[in-house]
Coordinates of C-alpha atoms and ligand atoms in Angstrom, one line a residue:
M295 CA -50.5 -30.8 -8.7
E296 CA -54.0 -29.7 -7.8
E297 CA -53.1 -27.5 -4.7
L298 CA -50.7 -25.3 -6.7
R299 CA -53.8 -23.6 -8.1
L300 CA -54.7 -22.6 -4.5
L301 CA -51.6 -20.5 -4.1
P302 CA -52.4 -16.8 -3.8
S303 CA -51.3 -14.3 -6.4
V304 CA -49.0 -11.4 -5.4
H305 CA -51.8 -9.0 -6.0
A306 CA -54.2 -11.0 -3.8
V307 CA -51.7 -11.0 -0.9
L308 CA -51.1 -7.3 -1.2
Q309 CA -54.8 -6.6 -1.2
Q310 CA -55.5 -8.8 1.7
N311 CA -52.8 -7.2 3.9
D312 CA -53.1 -3.5 2.9
W313 CA -49.4 -2.9 2.8
E314 CA -49.8 -0.7 -0.2
G315 CA -48.8 2.4 1.7
G316 CA -45.4 0.8 2.4
E317 CA -44.8 -0.3 5.9
K318 CA -42.0 1.0 8.0
D319 CA -40.7 3.0 5.1
I320 CA -40.2 -0.2 3.1
P321 CA -40.8 0.5 -0.6
V322 CA -43.8 -1.3 -2.0
S323 CA -41.6 -2.8 -4.7
V324 CA -39.5 -4.5 -2.0
I325 CA -42.6 -5.8 -0.3
K326 CA -43.8 -7.2 -3.7
K327 CA -40.5 -8.9 -4.1
W328 CA -40.8 -10.5 -0.7
V329 CA -44.4 -11.7 -1.4
Q330 CA -43.2 -13.3 -4.6
E331 CA -40.3 -15.0 -2.7
E332 CA -42.7 -16.4 -0.1
I333 CA -45.1 -17.7 -2.7
D334 CA -42.2 -19.3 -4.6
A335 CA -40.9 -20.9 -1.4
L336 CA -44.3 -22.3 -0.6
R337 CA -44.7 -23.7 -4.1
L338 CA -41.3 -25.4 -3.8
S339 CA -42.2 -27.0 -0.5
L340 CA -45.5 -28.3 -2.1
L341 CA -43.6 -29.7 -5.1
K342 CA -40.9 -31.3 -3.0
G343 CA -43.6 -32.9 -0.8
S344 CA -42.2 -31.3 2.4
Y345 CA -45.4 -29.4 3.1
G346 CA -47.7 -30.9 5.7
K347 CA -51.5 -31.0 5.8
D348 CA -54.0 -28.1 5.6
R349 CA -53.7 -27.5 1.9
E350 CA -56.3 -24.8 1.4
R351 CA -56.4 -21.3 0.0
E352 CA -56.8 -19.4 3.2
R353 CA -54.0 -21.3 4.9
F354 CA -51.6 -20.6 2.0
M355 CA -52.5 -16.9 2.2
A356 CA -51.8 -16.8 5.9
I357 CA -48.4 -18.5 5.5
V358 CA -47.3 -16.1 2.8
S359 CA -48.5 -13.1 4.7
A360 CA -46.8 -14.2 7.9
G361 CA -43.6 -14.8 6.0
V362 CA -43.6 -11.3 4.6
C363 CA -44.4 -9.8 8.0
K364 CA -41.4 -11.6 9.4
K365 CA -39.2 -10.2 6.7
M366 CA -40.5 -6.7 7.4
E367 CA -39.9 -7.2 11.1
I368 CA -36.4 -8.4 10.6
N369 CA -35.2 -6.3 7.7
G370 CA -36.9 -3.0 7.9
A371 CA -36.2 -0.8 4.9
Y372 CA -32.4 -1.3 4.9
T373 CA -30.1 -4.0 3.8
L374 CA -27.1 -2.7 5.7
R375 CA -27.9 -3.2 9.3
K376 CA -26.6 -2.8 12.7
V377 CA -25.4 -6.0 14.4
V378 CA -24.1 -6.8 17.8
N379 CA -20.6 -8.2 17.6
A380 CA -20.2 -10.8 20.3
T381 CA -17.2 -12.5 18.8
G382 CA -14.6 -10.5 20.7
I383 CA -12.8 -9.8 17.3
V384 CA -12.4 -6.0 17.5
L385 CA -11.7 -5.1 13.9
H386 CA -13.9 -7.8 12.5
T387 CA -13.5 -7.4 8.7
N388 CA -16.9 -9.0 7.9
L389 CA -18.6 -6.8 10.4
G390 CA -17.2 -3.5 9.1
R391 CA -13.9 -3.1 11.0
A392 CA -13.8 0.0 13.2
R393 CA -16.8 1.7 14.7
L394 CA -16.6 5.5 14.8
S395 CA -16.3 7.5 18.0
S396 CA -19.3 9.5 19.0
A397 CA -17.4 12.7 18.2
A398 CA -16.7 11.3 14.7
V399 CA -20.4 10.4 14.2
A400 CA -21.4 13.9 15.3
H401 CA -18.9 15.5 12.9
V402 CA -20.1 13.3 10.0
M403 CA -23.7 14.3 10.7
S404 CA -22.9 18.0 10.7
A405 CA -20.8 17.7 7.5
A406 CA -23.4 15.6 5.8
S407 CA -26.4 17.8 6.4
S408 CA -24.8 21.2 5.8
Y409 CA -22.7 23.0 3.2
T410 CA -19.0 22.9 4.2
N411 CA -15.8 24.6 3.3
L412 CA -14.6 21.3 1.7
E413 CA -12.9 23.1 -1.2
Y414 CA -13.3 26.7 -0.1
S415 CA -10.8 29.0 1.7
L416 CA -12.7 30.9 4.4
E417 CA -9.7 33.2 4.7
Q418 CA -9.5 34.2 1.1
G419 CA -13.1 33.7 0.0
T420 CA -11.8 31.7 -3.0
R421 CA -11.5 28.1 -4.0
G422 CA -9.5 25.9 -1.6
S423 CA -8.3 22.3 -1.6
R424 CA -9.9 19.4 0.1
H425 CA -6.4 18.1 0.9
D426 CA -5.9 21.0 3.3
I427 CA -8.8 19.9 5.5
I428 CA -6.8 17.3 7.3
E429 CA -3.2 17.4 6.1
N430 CA -1.9 19.6 9.0
Q431 CA -3.4 17.4 11.5
I432 CA -1.8 14.3 10.1
C433 CA 1.5 16.2 10.0
D434 CA 1.2 17.2 13.6
I435 CA 0.4 13.7 14.8
T436 CA 2.9 11.8 12.7
G437 CA 5.6 14.3 12.3
C438 CA 5.5 14.1 8.5
E439 CA 6.0 17.0 6.0
A440 CA 2.9 16.3 4.0
A441 CA 0.0 13.9 3.6
L442 CA -2.8 12.8 1.4
V443 CA -5.9 10.8 2.0
V444 CA -7.4 8.4 -0.5
N445 CA -10.2 5.8 -0.4
N446 CA -8.4 3.0 1.4
N447 CA -4.9 1.7 1.9
A448 CA -5.1 -0.6 -1.1
A449 CA -5.8 2.5 -3.2
A450 CA -2.9 4.2 -1.4
V451 CA -0.5 1.4 -2.4
Y452 CA -1.7 1.4 -5.9
M453 CA -1.4 5.1 -6.2
V454 CA 2.1 5.3 -4.8
L455 CA 3.3 2.6 -7.2
S456 CA 1.5 3.8 -10.2
A457 CA 2.4 7.5 -9.8
L458 CA 6.0 7.1 -8.7
A459 CA 7.2 3.8 -10.1
K460 CA 5.4 3.1 -13.4
Q461 CA 7.6 1.1 -15.8
K462 CA 10.3 1.3 -13.2
E463 CA 11.6 -1.4 -10.8
V464 CA 10.4 -1.7 -7.2
I465 CA 12.4 -3.9 -5.0
V466 CA 10.5 -6.0 -2.4
S467 CA 11.6 -8.9 -0.2
R468 CA 10.1 -12.3 -1.0
G469 CA 9.2 -12.5 2.7
E470 CA 6.9 -9.5 2.2
L471 CA 4.9 -10.4 -0.9
V472 CA 1.8 -10.7 1.2
E473 CA -1.8 -11.4 0.4
I474 CA -4.3 -9.8 2.6
G475 CA -8.1 -10.5 2.7
G476 CA -10.3 -9.6 -0.3
S477 CA -7.7 -10.9 -2.8
F478 CA -5.3 -8.0 -2.4
R479 CA -1.8 -9.2 -3.3
I480 CA 1.2 -7.0 -3.4
S481 CA 2.4 -8.8 -6.6
S482 CA -0.9 -8.3 -8.4
I483 CA -1.4 -4.7 -7.3
M484 CA 2.1 -4.0 -8.5
E485 CA 1.4 -5.5 -11.9
E486 CA -1.9 -3.6 -12.1
S487 CA -0.1 -0.3 -11.3
G488 CA 2.5 -0.8 -14.1
A489 CA 5.4 -0.9 -11.7
I490 CA 7.9 -3.8 -12.2
L491 CA 8.3 -6.1 -9.2
K492 CA 11.9 -7.0 -8.4
E493 CA 11.8 -9.8 -5.8
V494 CA 14.9 -10.2 -3.6
G495 CA 15.9 -12.6 -0.8
T496 CA 13.9 -15.7 0.3
T497 CA 10.7 -16.3 2.2
N498 CA 12.4 -16.5 5.5
R499 CA 15.6 -14.5 5.0
T500 CA 16.4 -11.3 3.2
H501 CA 19.6 -9.2 3.7
L502 CA 20.6 -5.6 3.0
H503 CA 23.0 -6.8 0.4
D504 CA 20.1 -8.5 -1.5
Y505 CA 18.6 -5.1 -1.9
S506 CA 21.8 -3.3 -2.8
A507 CA 22.7 -5.9 -5.4
A508 CA 19.4 -5.5 -7.1
I509 CA 19.6 -1.7 -7.5
N510 CA 20.2 -0.5 -11.0
E511 CA 19.2 2.4 -13.3
E512 CA 15.7 1.1 -13.6
T513 CA 15.1 1.1 -9.8
A514 CA 12.6 3.7 -8.6
M515 CA 11.7 2.4 -5.2
L516 CA 12.5 0.2 -2.3
M517 CA 9.3 -1.0 -0.8
K518 CA 8.7 -2.6 2.6
V519 CA 5.3 -4.3 3.3
H520 CA 4.2 -4.8 6.9
T521 CA 3.4 -8.4 7.2
S522 CA 0.5 -7.6 9.4
N523 CA -1.6 -10.8 9.1
F524 CA 1.0 -13.5 9.6
K525 CA 4.3 -14.1 11.4
I526 CA 7.3 -16.2 10.3
T527 CA 9.3 -17.4 13.1
G528 CA 12.5 -19.5 13.4
F529 CA 15.5 -18.9 11.1
T530 CA 14.6 -15.5 9.8
K531 CA 16.1 -12.2 8.8
T532 CA 14.4 -9.1 7.6
V533 CA 15.8 -5.8 6.7
S534 CA 14.4 -2.9 8.7
S535 CA 13.3 0.4 7.1
N536 CA 16.2 2.1 9.0
E537 CA 18.7 -0.2 7.3
L538 CA 17.1 0.3 3.9
L539 CA 17.5 4.0 4.4
T540 CA 21.3 3.6 4.6
L541 CA 21.1 2.6 0.9
K542 CA 20.0 6.1 0.1
E543 CA 23.4 7.5 0.9
K544 CA 24.6 6.1 -2.4
H545 CA 21.3 6.3 -4.3
Q546 CA 19.7 9.5 -3.3
E547 CA 17.0 9.4 -6.0
L548 CA 15.5 6.2 -4.6
I549 CA 12.1 6.4 -2.8
V550 CA 11.9 4.3 0.3
Y551 CA 8.3 3.5 0.9
E552 CA 6.6 1.3 3.6
D553 CA 3.1 0.0 3.4
L554 CA 2.4 -0.1 7.1
G555 CA -1.0 -1.9 6.7
S556 CA -2.8 -1.2 9.9
G557 CA -0.5 1.6 11.1
S558 CA -0.8 2.7 14.7
L559 CA -1.0 6.1 16.4
F560 CA -1.4 4.5 19.8
P561 CA 1.3 3.1 22.0
F562 CA -0.1 -0.4 22.3
P563 CA 3.3 -1.9 23.4
R564 CA 3.1 0.3 26.4
Y565 CA -0.1 -1.5 27.3
G566 CA 1.7 -4.8 26.8
I567 CA -0.1 -5.4 23.5
G568 CA 1.9 -6.4 20.5
E569 CA 4.9 -4.8 18.8
E570 CA 3.1 -2.7 16.3
P571 CA 5.3 0.2 15.4
E572 CA 3.9 3.7 15.8
I573 CA 3.7 5.6 12.5
K574 CA 5.7 8.5 13.8
S575 CA 8.8 6.3 14.5
R576 CA 8.8 5.4 10.8
I577 CA 8.5 9.0 9.7
Y578 CA 11.2 10.0 12.2
A579 CA 13.5 7.4 10.8
G580 CA 13.3 9.3 7.5
L581 CA 11.1 7.1 5.3
D582 CA 10.1 9.0 2.1
L583 CA 6.5 7.6 2.2
V584 CA 4.4 5.4 4.4
S585 CA 0.7 4.4 3.9
F586 CA -1.8 2.9 6.3
S587 CA -5.5 2.2 6.7
G588 CA -8.0 4.6 8.4
D589 CA -10.2 1.8 9.8
K590 CA -7.8 -0.7 11.2
L591 CA -5.8 0.3 14.3
I592 CA -6.4 4.0 13.8
G593 CA -10.1 3.3 14.5
G594 CA -11.6 5.8 12.0
P595 CA -13.4 5.6 8.7
Q596 CA -12.3 3.5 5.7
A597 CA -9.5 5.5 4.2
G598 CA -5.9 5.2 3.0
I599 CA -3.5 7.7 4.4
I600 CA -0.2 8.5 2.6
A601 CA 2.3 10.5 4.6
G602 CA 5.9 11.5 4.1
K603 CA 8.1 14.0 2.2
S604 CA 6.4 16.9 0.5
K605 CA 8.4 16.3 -2.7
W606 CA 6.5 13.1 -3.3
I607 CA 3.2 14.0 -1.7
N608 CA 3.0 17.1 -3.9
H609 CA 3.6 14.9 -6.9
L610 CA 0.8 12.5 -5.8
K611 CA -1.6 15.4 -5.2
K612 CA -1.2 16.5 -8.8
H613 CA -1.7 13.1 -10.3
Q614 CA -4.9 12.1 -12.0
L615 CA -5.3 9.3 -9.6
A616 CA -5.8 11.8 -6.7
R617 CA -9.1 12.7 -8.3
V618 CA -10.0 9.1 -9.0
L619 CA -9.3 7.9 -5.5
R620 CA -10.4 11.0 -3.6
V621 CA -12.5 10.7 -0.4
D622 CA -15.7 12.6 0.3
K623 CA -16.5 15.1 3.0
L624 CA -18.0 12.4 5.2
T625 CA -14.8 10.4 5.3
L626 CA -12.8 13.6 6.0
A627 CA -15.1 14.6 8.8
A628 CA -14.9 11.2 10.4
L629 CA -11.1 11.1 10.1
E630 CA -10.7 14.6 11.4
A631 CA -12.7 13.9 14.5
T632 CA -10.8 10.6 15.0
L633 CA -7.4 12.2 14.7
L634 CA -8.5 14.9 17.2
S635 CA -8.9 12.2 19.8
Y636 CA -5.2 11.3 19.4
H637 CA -4.3 15.0 19.6
K638 CA -6.1 15.3 22.9
E639 CA -4.6 12.0 24.0
E640 CA -8.0 10.7 24.6
A641 CA -7.9 7.8 22.1
A642 CA -8.2 5.1 24.7
K643 CA -11.3 6.7 26.0
E644 CA -13.0 8.0 22.9
I645 CA -12.2 5.6 20.0
P646 CA -14.1 2.4 20.2
A647 CA -11.5 0.2 18.5
I648 CA -8.7 1.3 20.9
R649 CA -11.0 1.2 23.9
D650 CA -12.0 -2.4 23.1
I651 CA -8.4 -3.5 22.5
V652 CA -7.1 -2.1 25.8
R653 CA -10.1 -3.0 27.9
S654 CA -9.1 -4.5 31.2
E655 CA -9.8 -8.1 32.1
E656 CA -11.4 -7.0 35.3
E657 CA -13.9 -4.9 33.5
I658 CA -14.7 -7.6 31.0
K659 CA -15.2 -10.1 33.8
I660 CA -17.7 -7.9 35.6
Q661 CA -19.7 -7.6 32.3
A662 CA -19.5 -11.3 31.7
E663 CA -20.9 -12.0 35.1
R664 CA -23.7 -9.6 34.5
I665 CA -24.7 -11.1 31.2
N666 CA -24.2 -14.7 32.5
E667 CA -26.6 -14.0 35.4
K668 CA -29.3 -12.7 33.1
L669 CA -29.0 -15.7 30.7
A670 CA -29.0 -18.3 33.5
S671 CA -32.8 -18.4 33.7
E672 CA -33.1 -19.8 30.2
Y673 CA -29.8 -21.3 29.3
E674 CA -27.1 -23.5 30.6
C675 CA -24.2 -21.0 30.8
H676 CA -21.0 -20.4 32.6
I677 CA -17.9 -18.2 32.3
I678 CA -14.6 -19.5 31.0
K679 CA -11.3 -17.7 30.4
G680 CA -10.5 -17.1 26.8
H681 CA -8.8 -14.9 24.2
S682 CA -10.0 -12.1 22.0
M683 CA -8.3 -11.2 18.7
V684 CA -7.6 -7.7 17.4
G685 CA -8.8 -8.8 13.9
G686 CA -8.7 -6.9 10.6
G687 CA -5.5 -8.9 9.8
T688 CA -3.6 -6.9 12.4
M689 CA -1.4 -8.2 15.3
P690 CA -2.2 -11.9 14.4
D691 CA 0.0 -13.2 17.2
V692 CA -1.5 -11.1 19.9
V693 CA -4.1 -12.7 22.1
L694 CA -6.0 -10.5 24.5
P695 CA -7.0 -12.3 27.7
T696 CA -10.8 -12.2 28.1
Y697 CA -13.8 -13.9 29.8
I698 CA -16.2 -15.8 27.7
I699 CA -19.8 -16.8 28.4
E700 CA -20.3 -20.3 27.1
V701 CA -24.0 -20.8 26.3
T702 CA -26.0 -23.8 25.5
H703 CA -29.8 -23.9 24.9
P704 CA -31.7 -26.9 26.4
A705 CA -33.5 -27.5 23.1
F706 CA -31.4 -26.1 20.2
S707 CA -28.0 -27.0 18.9
A708 CA -25.4 -24.2 19.0
S709 CA -25.6 -23.7 15.3
E710 CA -29.4 -23.5 15.4
L711 CA -29.1 -21.0 18.3
S712 CA -26.6 -18.8 16.4
R713 CA -28.9 -18.9 13.4
R714 CA -31.9 -17.7 15.4
L715 CA -29.8 -15.0 16.9
R716 CA -28.9 -13.8 13.4
E717 CA -32.6 -13.5 12.6
K718 CA -33.3 -10.8 15.2
T719 CA -34.1 -7.2 14.4
V720 CA -30.7 -6.4 15.7
P721 CA -28.8 -9.6 14.8
V722 CA -26.3 -10.9 17.4
I723 CA -23.2 -12.6 15.9
V724 CA -21.6 -15.2 18.2
T725 CA -18.8 -17.8 17.8
V726 CA -19.8 -21.4 17.8
K727 CA -17.2 -23.7 19.4
N728 CA -17.6 -27.3 20.7
D729 CA -21.3 -27.1 20.2
C730 CA -21.6 -24.0 22.5
C731 CA -22.2 -20.4 21.6
H732 CA -19.5 -18.1 22.9
I733 CA -20.2 -14.5 23.9
D734 CA -17.1 -12.4 24.3
P735 CA -18.2 -9.2 26.0
R736 CA -15.0 -7.3 24.8
T737 CA -16.8 -6.1 21.7
V738 CA -20.2 -5.6 23.3
D739 CA -20.8 -2.1 24.4
E740 CA -23.0 -1.5 27.4
A741 CA -25.4 0.1 25.0
D742 CA -25.5 -3.2 23.0
E743 CA -26.0 -5.3 26.0
A744 CA -29.8 -4.8 26.0
A745 CA -30.1 -5.9 22.3
L746 CA -27.9 -8.9 23.0
L747 CA -30.0 -10.0 26.0
S748 CA -33.3 -9.4 24.3
A749 CA -32.2 -11.5 21.4
F750 CA -31.2 -14.4 23.6
L751 CA -34.2 -14.1 25.8
S752 CA -36.8 -13.9 23.0
L753 CA -36.2 -16.9 20.9
Ligands
PLP243 C1 -4.9 -4.0 5.3 C2 -3.8 -3.8 4.5 C3 -3.8 -3.2 3.2 C4 -5.1 -2.7 2.6 O1 -5.7 -1.7 3.4 P1 -7.3 -1.4 3.2 O2 -7.5 -0.1 4.0 O3 -8.0 -2.5 3.7 O4 -7.5 -1.2 1.7 C5 -2.7 -3.0 2.5 N1 -1.5 -3.5 2.9 C6 -1.4 -4.1 4.1 C7 0.0 -4.6 4.6 C8 -2.5 -4.3 4.9 O5 -2.4 -4.9 6.1

């Protein structure tokens, strides 16, 4: 095709536009890649015959340049970008789960830009242990004897099984052989860890005698898994960790471990939200070990926290995997500041995830009305009652009453509107339902409101 010869070269586009110095801190190599992508896209549309008239060199140059400028505008130098979460799903797994509190952010900044006593005892002037940074605080808050922090809760489960039950049997109820997002399955992680899975009971019913009958010389552990992301109802029976602990009277050497999944340090049931057990109740019951995520209901950084009896935690600390799975100072700083909010009993005020989950309907309604009024000039929109979800695979049966702004654009379909909103410098993520875009203000901070409105009002 003749016109293909009129397509500009990468070099020509770069020369014409003078981006060589790198715009907005975007490396020239990235700009070059974008130029190539735009040229390729234009070539394709010519070949496919989807390109219109005006097939001349200057026109092609202008199209490619404009495409690259748009990419610069939208993407900036970074691939990981801030977005506005207007879905109302608080711990949105795809949007990075928990946001950190401002205290946590400040603490991370300070730890990141300075030297720290990460592995240094200020008292002795000698080498210290990074485990000490946060262990006391976890013990104070949960009542445990000892604790260890690793990369995430999946790593915590893996470590507990591998370090304490390799080539030994671990008894788990069939009703708790869960799969959570990102292809994490208890059965697979068990296999990977070298522990031998001994399933007992059935999907809907497991009894204490199922466990006791399965115990033999090869048994190292009784494991409970919090079925955080689904709920079986009807003819069901599960064995509580308290009941499991009674089996230790006859089998003292057994480790009773519960993977709590989200884990909670906040009394959500007192706010009428769910039945998530508080971690300290499990520790108090006498479990040997529990593990839970840092960035689910705790509302901190990604981390896996293992808490329980010193005998086992000390064993874990000395294990090779402690080095493999260890967290960095930034995680420790974020976690320390997050836990401090619980210490001060300010979690509902300071930790964004908790704050969003317990937000009052009244407050959300006022915010919905404010947003609705601003959008009314360009959109057909009104407020309806709805439900927000906690997300992150936690409290799946809990619906949080909320107010939703249902938005339709006079010209675009809802999916087109949501696509355009994702193209903004600060992308706005909405839910599309019945050909309307839904904005749930529960997860939209007042500080995010300006970005949300500007995205909607500048299509
Ligand atoms: C979420 C979850 C995990 C994994 O935790 P991550 O911190 O995401 O690695 C493990 N077990 C259960 C029961 C969970 O809910």
